[in-house]
């Protein structure tokens, strides 16, 4: 316990904890026992238009582990004064903010509650550089990818039966998507190992092949499909046609702004429960030429519906593609996923899941806003 025995209160998002946060906590701690109230994921989405990189429970765990902090809580409210209830219940002696967090609303609330209000300058510790979570996020530019249809056709075991396209979109990292979510997170991790924070300026196919080879070194038993690497590297919307090979015969790209917006405006992601340990996605497989043909045909029709901005068929053929996948790999879904689908399927034109067996997202096509869903942003051409 701090020897001064006063209660000190601070609030904020505190995403991507860095040295600036620690120094702020250290200085605040000199005024008394430090209590931290962090914004909920929902409120951060309201205030900033996107979810934090680290969810509220992970942020709380990290902050509770910092030696200067006595206790961290998740704010119950919404808006700029989301911490109001926590402040009233704690009855601190001092409320401390940084200059960029200073506001008259906070000052007036403290004055009303007879709480001392202090504003700190943003001063880095010793010789460390000044940092902010916003600047750190700007540097995390390696994309994710979603396959909208045709997934599994990049596997030789499937496209040797039937040639056909995989439709992918490259996704900006505006949200911290779950690991093992079916959004090429493991391949993205390899891309970060290769290129750090952003993709290099280079021929797109060359970069994709470099990443594909790095992701599948000699001796790899289960080959990661090349759509993962291509979907990360190529911006926009991509049609990858596979024919009896690990690499597509050709890649067709759409960077039309209206078409990109058409997908962004009508695509919603609902988080699924984590996949249980030792879950075997490849158990009970039913790979056949007939099922592979269904998958390929659905993917071709989905591509046409996207180019025509045909929302009804976009949802229809995404669902058809997903059903063809389930015919071949029934363990892609489980009881929990089926229950989630049953809840949302009447709200949309079609759906699929990313991440086999859990851990990913239920992806919905809908012309109506889906409550608490995640919205994606497709990477435009030349973004990096």
Coordinates of C-alpha atoms in Angstrom, one line a residue:
X1 CA 0.0 0.0 0.0
X2 CA 1.2 3.5 -0.8
X3 CA 2.3 5.2 2.4
X4 CA 0.2 8.3 1.8
X5 CA -3.1 6.3 2.0
X6 CA -5.0 8.6 -0.3
X7 CA -7.1 7.2 -3.1
X8 CA -6.1 8.2 -6.6
X9 CA -8.3 7.5 -9.6
X10 CA -7.4 7.4 -13.3
X11 CA -9.5 6.3 -16.3
X12 CA -8.9 5.5 -20.0
X13 CA -8.8 2.9 -22.7
X14 CA -5.2 1.8 -22.0
X15 CA -5.0 -0.4 -25.0
X16 CA -1.5 -1.6 -26.2
X17 CA 0.2 -0.8 -22.9
X18 CA 3.5 1.0 -23.4
X19 CA 6.1 2.9 -21.4
X20 CA 4.0 6.1 -21.5
X21 CA 1.2 4.3 -19.7
X22 CA 3.6 2.9 -17.1
X23 CA 5.1 6.3 -16.4
X24 CA 1.7 7.8 -16.1
X25 CA 0.7 5.2 -13.5
X26 CA 4.0 5.6 -11.7
X27 CA 3.5 9.3 -11.3
X28 CA -0.1 9.0 -10.3
X29 CA 0.9 6.4 -7.7
X30 CA 3.1 9.0 -5.9
X31 CA -0.2 10.7 -4.9
X32 CA -1.7 7.6 -3.2
X33 CA -3.2 4.2 -3.8
X34 CA -3.9 4.0 -7.5
X35 CA -7.3 2.8 -8.9
X36 CA -7.7 2.4 -12.6
X37 CA -11.0 2.3 -14.5
X38 CA -10.8 1.2 -18.1
X39 CA -13.4 1.7 -20.9
X40 CA -15.4 -1.3 -21.9
X41 CA -15.0 -2.7 -25.4
X42 CA -18.5 -1.6 -26.2
X43 CA -17.9 2.0 -25.2
X44 CA -14.6 2.3 -27.0
X45 CA -16.4 1.1 -30.1
X46 CA -18.9 3.9 -29.6
X47 CA -16.3 6.6 -28.9
X48 CA -13.7 5.6 -31.5
X49 CA -15.6 3.7 -34.1
X50 CA -13.7 0.5 -33.6
X51 CA -12.9 -2.0 -30.9
X52 CA -9.6 -2.0 -29.0
X53 CA -6.8 -4.3 -30.1
X54 CA -6.9 -6.0 -26.6
X55 CA -10.3 -6.8 -25.2
X56 CA -11.4 -5.4 -21.8
X57 CA -10.5 -8.6 -19.8
X58 CA -7.0 -8.7 -21.2
X59 CA -6.5 -5.0 -20.6
X60 CA -7.7 -5.4 -17.0
X61 CA -5.4 -8.4 -16.4
X62 CA -2.4 -6.5 -17.7
X63 CA -3.1 -3.4 -15.6
X64 CA -3.9 -5.4 -12.5
X65 CA -0.4 -6.9 -12.9
X66 CA 1.4 -3.5 -12.8
X67 CA 3.0 -2.9 -9.4
X68 CA 1.8 0.7 -9.2
X69 CA -1.9 -0.2 -9.5
X70 CA -3.9 -1.3 -6.5
X71 CA -7.0 -2.3 -8.5
X72 CA -8.4 -2.1 -12.0
X73 CA -12.1 -2.1 -12.9
X74 CA -14.0 -2.1 -16.2
X75 CA -16.3 1.0 -16.4
X76 CA -20.0 0.3 -16.6
X77 CA -21.1 3.4 -18.3
X78 CA -20.9 4.9 -21.8
X79 CA -19.7 8.1 -23.3
X80 CA -16.8 10.3 -22.1
X81 CA -17.9 9.9 -18.5
X82 CA -18.2 6.1 -18.6
X83 CA -16.3 5.8 -15.3
X84 CA -18.8 8.0 -13.4
X85 CA -20.3 5.2 -11.3
X86 CA -16.9 3.8 -10.4
X87 CA -15.7 7.3 -9.4
X88 CA -18.8 7.9 -7.2
X89 CA -18.5 4.5 -5.5
X90 CA -14.7 4.8 -4.9
X91 CA -14.9 8.4 -3.6
X92 CA -11.2 9.1 -4.4
X93 CA -9.2 12.0 -3.1
X94 CA -7.6 12.8 -6.5
X95 CA -8.6 12.3 -10.1
X96 CA -5.7 12.5 -12.5
X97 CA -5.7 12.8 -16.3
X98 CA -3.2 13.5 -19.0
X99 CA -3.4 16.7 -21.0
X100 CA -5.0 14.9 -24.0
X101 CA -7.6 13.4 -21.6
X102 CA -8.5 16.7 -20.0
X103 CA -12.1 17.9 -20.4
X104 CA -14.5 20.4 -18.8
X105 CA -17.0 17.5 -18.2
X106 CA -14.4 15.7 -16.0
X107 CA -13.4 18.9 -14.2
X108 CA -17.0 19.8 -13.5
X109 CA -17.8 16.3 -12.2
X110 CA -14.9 16.3 -9.8
X111 CA -15.8 19.8 -8.6
X112 CA -19.4 18.6 -7.9
X113 CA -18.0 15.6 -6.0
X114 CA -15.4 17.6 -4.1
X115 CA -12.5 15.6 -5.7
X116 CA -9.1 17.2 -6.5
X117 CA -8.6 17.3 -10.3
X118 CA -5.0 17.1 -11.6
X119 CA -3.7 17.3 -15.2
X120 CA -0.4 15.7 -16.1
X121 CA 1.8 16.7 -19.0
X122 CA 2.7 13.7 -21.2
X123 CA 6.4 13.3 -20.2
X124 CA 8.3 10.1 -21.2
X125 CA 10.4 8.3 -18.6
X126 CA 14.1 9.1 -18.7
X127 CA 15.4 9.0 -22.3
X128 CA 12.5 6.9 -23.7
X129 CA 10.6 8.3 -26.7
X130 CA 7.0 9.6 -26.3
X131 CA 4.5 7.0 -27.3
X132 CA 0.8 6.6 -27.8
X133 CA -1.4 3.6 -28.5
X134 CA -2.7 5.4 -31.6
X135 CA 0.7 5.8 -33.1
X136 CA 1.5 2.1 -32.3
X137 CA -1.7 1.0 -34.0
X138 CA -0.8 3.0 -37.1
X139 CA 2.4 0.9 -37.4
X140 CA 0.6 -2.4 -37.2
X141 CA -0.4 -2.5 -40.9
X142 CA 0.0 -6.2 -41.8
X143 CA -3.5 -7.2 -43.0
X144 CA -5.7 -10.2 -42.3
X145 CA -7.8 -12.0 -44.9
X146 CA -11.3 -13.5 -45.1
X147 CA -12.3 -16.1 -47.7
X148 CA -15.9 -15.4 -48.8
X149 CA -16.3 -18.6 -50.8
X150 CA -14.4 -21.5 -52.2
X151 CA -12.3 -22.1 -49.1
X152 CA -10.5 -25.5 -49.2
X153 CA -10.1 -25.3 -53.0
X154 CA -6.5 -24.1 -52.5
X155 CA -5.8 -27.6 -51.1
X156 CA -4.5 -30.1 -53.7
X157 CA -6.7 -32.8 -52.1
X158 CA -9.8 -30.7 -53.3
X159 CA -8.7 -29.0 -56.5
X160 CA -7.4 -32.3 -57.9
X161 CA -11.0 -33.3 -58.1
X162 CA -12.4 -30.0 -59.4
X163 CA -10.8 -26.8 -60.4
X164 CA -12.4 -23.6 -59.1
X165 CA -11.9 -20.2 -57.4
X166 CA -11.4 -19.1 -53.9
X167 CA -12.7 -15.5 -53.3
X168 CA -10.7 -13.5 -50.7
X169 CA -10.7 -10.0 -49.3
X170 CA -7.7 -8.3 -47.6
X171 CA -8.7 -6.8 -44.2
X172 CA -7.1 -3.8 -42.5
X173 CA -6.1 -4.5 -38.9
X174 CA -8.7 -2.2 -37.4
X175 CA -9.6 -4.9 -34.9
X176 CA -7.6 -7.4 -32.9
X177 CA -9.1 -10.6 -34.5
X178 CA -8.9 -13.8 -32.6
X179 CA -6.0 -16.2 -33.2
X180 CA -6.9 -19.4 -35.0
X181 CA -9.9 -17.5 -36.3
X182 CA -9.7 -18.6 -40.0
X183 CA -8.5 -15.2 -41.0
X184 CA -4.9 -16.3 -41.8
X185 CA -3.6 -15.2 -38.4
X186 CA -0.9 -17.8 -38.3
X187 CA 0.3 -16.7 -41.8
X188 CA 0.0 -13.1 -40.8
X189 CA 2.3 -13.9 -37.9
X190 CA 4.9 -15.2 -40.4
X191 CA 4.5 -12.0 -42.4
X192 CA 5.3 -9.9 -39.3
X193 CA 8.4 -12.1 -38.7
X194 CA 9.4 -11.4 -42.3
X195 CA 8.6 -7.7 -42.7
X196 CA 7.9 -6.4 -39.2
X197 CA 5.0 -3.8 -39.2
X198 CA 4.1 -3.3 -42.9
X199 CA 4.3 -5.0 -46.2
X200 CA 7.2 -4.0 -48.5
X201 CA 6.7 -2.3 -51.9
X202 CA 7.3 -5.3 -54.2
X203 CA 5.6 -7.4 -56.9
X204 CA 2.5 -8.8 -55.3
X205 CA 2.8 -12.3 -56.6
X206 CA 6.5 -12.4 -55.6
X207 CA 5.7 -11.4 -52.1
X208 CA 2.9 -13.9 -51.9
X209 CA 5.2 -16.7 -52.9
X210 CA 7.8 -15.6 -50.4
X211 CA 5.3 -15.7 -47.6
X212 CA 3.8 -19.0 -48.8
X213 CA 7.2 -20.6 -48.8
X214 CA 8.1 -19.1 -45.4
X215 CA 4.9 -20.4 -44.0
X216 CA 5.5 -23.9 -45.4
X217 CA 9.2 -24.7 -45.0
X218 CA 10.7 -28.0 -46.2
X219 CA 9.3 -30.9 -44.2
X220 CA 5.9 -29.3 -43.5
X221 CA 3.3 -32.1 -43.3
X222 CA 0.1 -30.1 -43.5
X223 CA 0.5 -27.3 -46.1
X224 CA -1.1 -24.0 -45.3
X225 CA -3.2 -23.0 -48.4
X226 CA -1.7 -20.4 -50.6
X227 CA -4.9 -18.3 -50.4
X228 CA -3.8 -17.3 -46.9
X229 CA -0.6 -15.6 -48.2
X230 CA -2.3 -14.2 -51.3
X231 CA -5.2 -12.9 -49.3
X232 CA -2.9 -11.0 -47.0
X233 CA -0.7 -9.6 -49.8
X234 CA -3.2 -8.7 -52.5
X235 CA -5.4 -5.7 -51.7
X236 CA -9.1 -5.5 -52.5
X237 CA -11.2 -8.5 -53.6
X238 CA -9.5 -11.4 -55.3
X239 CA -10.5 -14.4 -57.3
X240 CA -7.9 -17.2 -57.1
X241 CA -8.5 -20.0 -59.6
X242 CA -7.0 -23.3 -58.6
X243 CA -6.5 -26.3 -60.8
X244 CA -4.6 -29.4 -59.6
X245 CA -1.9 -27.3 -57.8
X246 CA -1.0 -25.6 -54.6
X247 CA -0.7 -22.3 -56.5
X248 CA -3.6 -20.7 -58.5
X249 CA -3.5 -20.7 -62.2
X250 CA -4.5 -17.0 -62.3
X251 CA -5.4 -14.2 -59.9
X252 CA -8.2 -11.7 -60.8
X253 CA -8.4 -8.6 -58.6
X254 CA -11.2 -6.1 -58.1
X255 CA -10.3 -2.7 -56.5
X256 CA -13.4 -0.9 -57.6
X257 CA -14.4 1.4 -54.7
X258 CA -18.1 0.9 -55.1
X259 CA -17.7 -2.8 -55.0
X260 CA -15.5 -2.7 -52.0
X261 CA -18.0 -0.5 -50.2
X262 CA -20.8 -2.9 -51.2
X263 CA -19.1 -5.6 -49.3
X264 CA -18.1 -3.4 -46.3
X265 CA -21.6 -2.1 -45.9
X266 CA -23.2 -5.5 -45.8
X267 CA -20.8 -7.8 -44.0
X268 CA -21.0 -8.4 -40.3
X269 CA -18.8 -10.6 -38.0
X270 CA -20.1 -12.2 -34.8
X271 CA -17.4 -13.7 -32.5
X272 CA -17.7 -17.4 -31.8
X273 CA -16.6 -19.3 -28.7
X274 CA -13.0 -20.6 -28.7
X275 CA -12.3 -24.0 -30.2
X276 CA -11.8 -26.7 -27.5
X277 CA -8.4 -28.2 -27.2
X278 CA -7.6 -31.3 -29.3
X279 CA -10.6 -30.6 -31.6
X280 CA -10.1 -32.6 -34.8
X281 CA -11.4 -30.5 -37.7
X282 CA -10.4 -33.1 -40.3
X283 CA -12.3 -36.0 -38.6
X284 CA -15.1 -37.5 -40.7
X285 CA -14.1 -35.8 -43.9
X286 CA -16.2 -36.6 -47.0
X287 CA -14.1 -35.3 -49.9
X288 CA -15.6 -36.1 -53.3
X289 CA -15.7 -34.7 -56.8
X290 CA -19.4 -33.9 -56.4
X291 CA -18.9 -31.9 -53.3
X292 CA -15.8 -30.1 -54.7
X293 CA -17.9 -29.2 -57.8
X294 CA -20.6 -27.7 -55.6
X295 CA -18.0 -25.7 -53.8
X296 CA -16.5 -24.4 -57.1
X297 CA -19.8 -23.5 -58.7
X298 CA -21.0 -21.6 -55.7
X299 CA -17.8 -19.6 -55.6
X300 CA -18.0 -18.7 -59.3
X301 CA -21.6 -17.4 -58.8
X302 CA -20.6 -15.5 -55.7
X303 CA -17.9 -13.6 -57.6
X304 CA -20.5 -12.6 -60.2
X305 CA -22.9 -11.5 -57.6
X306 CA -20.3 -9.3 -56.0
X307 CA -19.4 -7.6 -59.3
X308 CA -23.1 -7.0 -59.9
X309 CA -23.7 -5.7 -56.4
X310 CA -26.4 -8.3 -56.1
X311 CA -26.9 -8.6 -52.3
X312 CA -29.4 -11.4 -52.4
X313 CA -27.2 -13.7 -54.4
X314 CA -24.1 -12.6 -52.5
X315 CA -25.7 -14.1 -49.4
X316 CA -27.2 -17.1 -51.2
X317 CA -23.9 -18.3 -52.8
X318 CA -21.8 -17.6 -49.8
X319 CA -24.2 -19.9 -47.9
X320 CA -24.1 -22.5 -50.7
X321 CA -20.3 -22.4 -50.6
X322 CA -20.4 -22.9 -46.8
X323 CA -22.8 -25.8 -47.0
X324 CA -20.6 -27.5 -49.6
X325 CA -17.6 -27.1 -47.2
X326 CA -19.7 -28.6 -44.4
X327 CA -20.5 -31.6 -46.6
X328 CA -16.8 -32.3 -47.0
X329 CA -15.7 -31.2 -43.5
X330 CA -18.6 -31.6 -41.0
X331 CA -16.4 -30.8 -38.1
X332 CA -16.1 -27.2 -39.2
X333 CA -19.2 -26.6 -37.1
X334 CA -20.3 -27.9 -33.7
X335 CA -23.3 -27.6 -31.4
X336 CA -22.4 -24.1 -30.2
X337 CA -21.8 -22.8 -33.7
X338 CA -25.2 -24.3 -34.9
X339 CA -26.9 -22.5 -32.0
X340 CA -25.3 -19.2 -33.0
X341 CA -26.3 -19.7 -36.6
X342 CA -29.9 -20.5 -35.6
X343 CA -30.1 -17.2 -33.7
X344 CA -28.8 -15.0 -36.6
X345 CA -29.8 -16.8 -39.8
X346 CA -33.2 -15.0 -40.0
X347 CA -31.4 -11.6 -39.9
X348 CA -29.3 -12.2 -43.0
X349 CA -29.2 -13.3 -46.7
X350 CA -26.5 -15.8 -46.0
X351 CA -23.7 -16.8 -43.7
X352 CA -20.5 -18.8 -43.2
X353 CA -18.0 -19.2 -40.5
X354 CA -14.3 -18.4 -40.4
X355 CA -12.3 -20.7 -38.2
X356 CA -13.2 -24.3 -38.2
X357 CA -14.7 -25.7 -35.0
X358 CA -14.8 -22.4 -33.2
X359 CA -12.4 -19.6 -32.4
X360 CA -13.4 -17.5 -35.4
X361 CA -16.5 -15.5 -36.5
X362 CA -19.9 -16.1 -37.9
X363 CA -19.9 -13.9 -41.1
X364 CA -23.3 -12.5 -42.1
X365 CA -24.5 -10.8 -45.2
X366 CA -27.2 -8.4 -44.3
X367 CA -28.7 -5.0 -45.4
X368 CA -29.7 -4.3 -41.8
X369 CA -27.3 -3.4 -39.0
X370 CA -26.5 -6.4 -36.7
X371 CA -26.2 -5.4 -33.1
X372 CA -22.8 -5.8 -31.5
X373 CA -21.3 -7.1 -34.7
X374 CA -17.8 -6.2 -35.9
X375 CA -17.5 -4.2 -39.2
X376 CA -14.5 -4.9 -41.4
X377 CA -12.5 -2.5 -43.6
X378 CA -11.1 -3.8 -46.9
X379 CA -7.6 -2.8 -47.7
X380 CA -7.5 -0.5 -50.7
X381 CA -4.9 -0.5 -53.5
X382 CA -1.6 1.2 -52.6
X383 CA -2.6 1.6 -48.9
X384 CA 0.9 0.8 -47.8

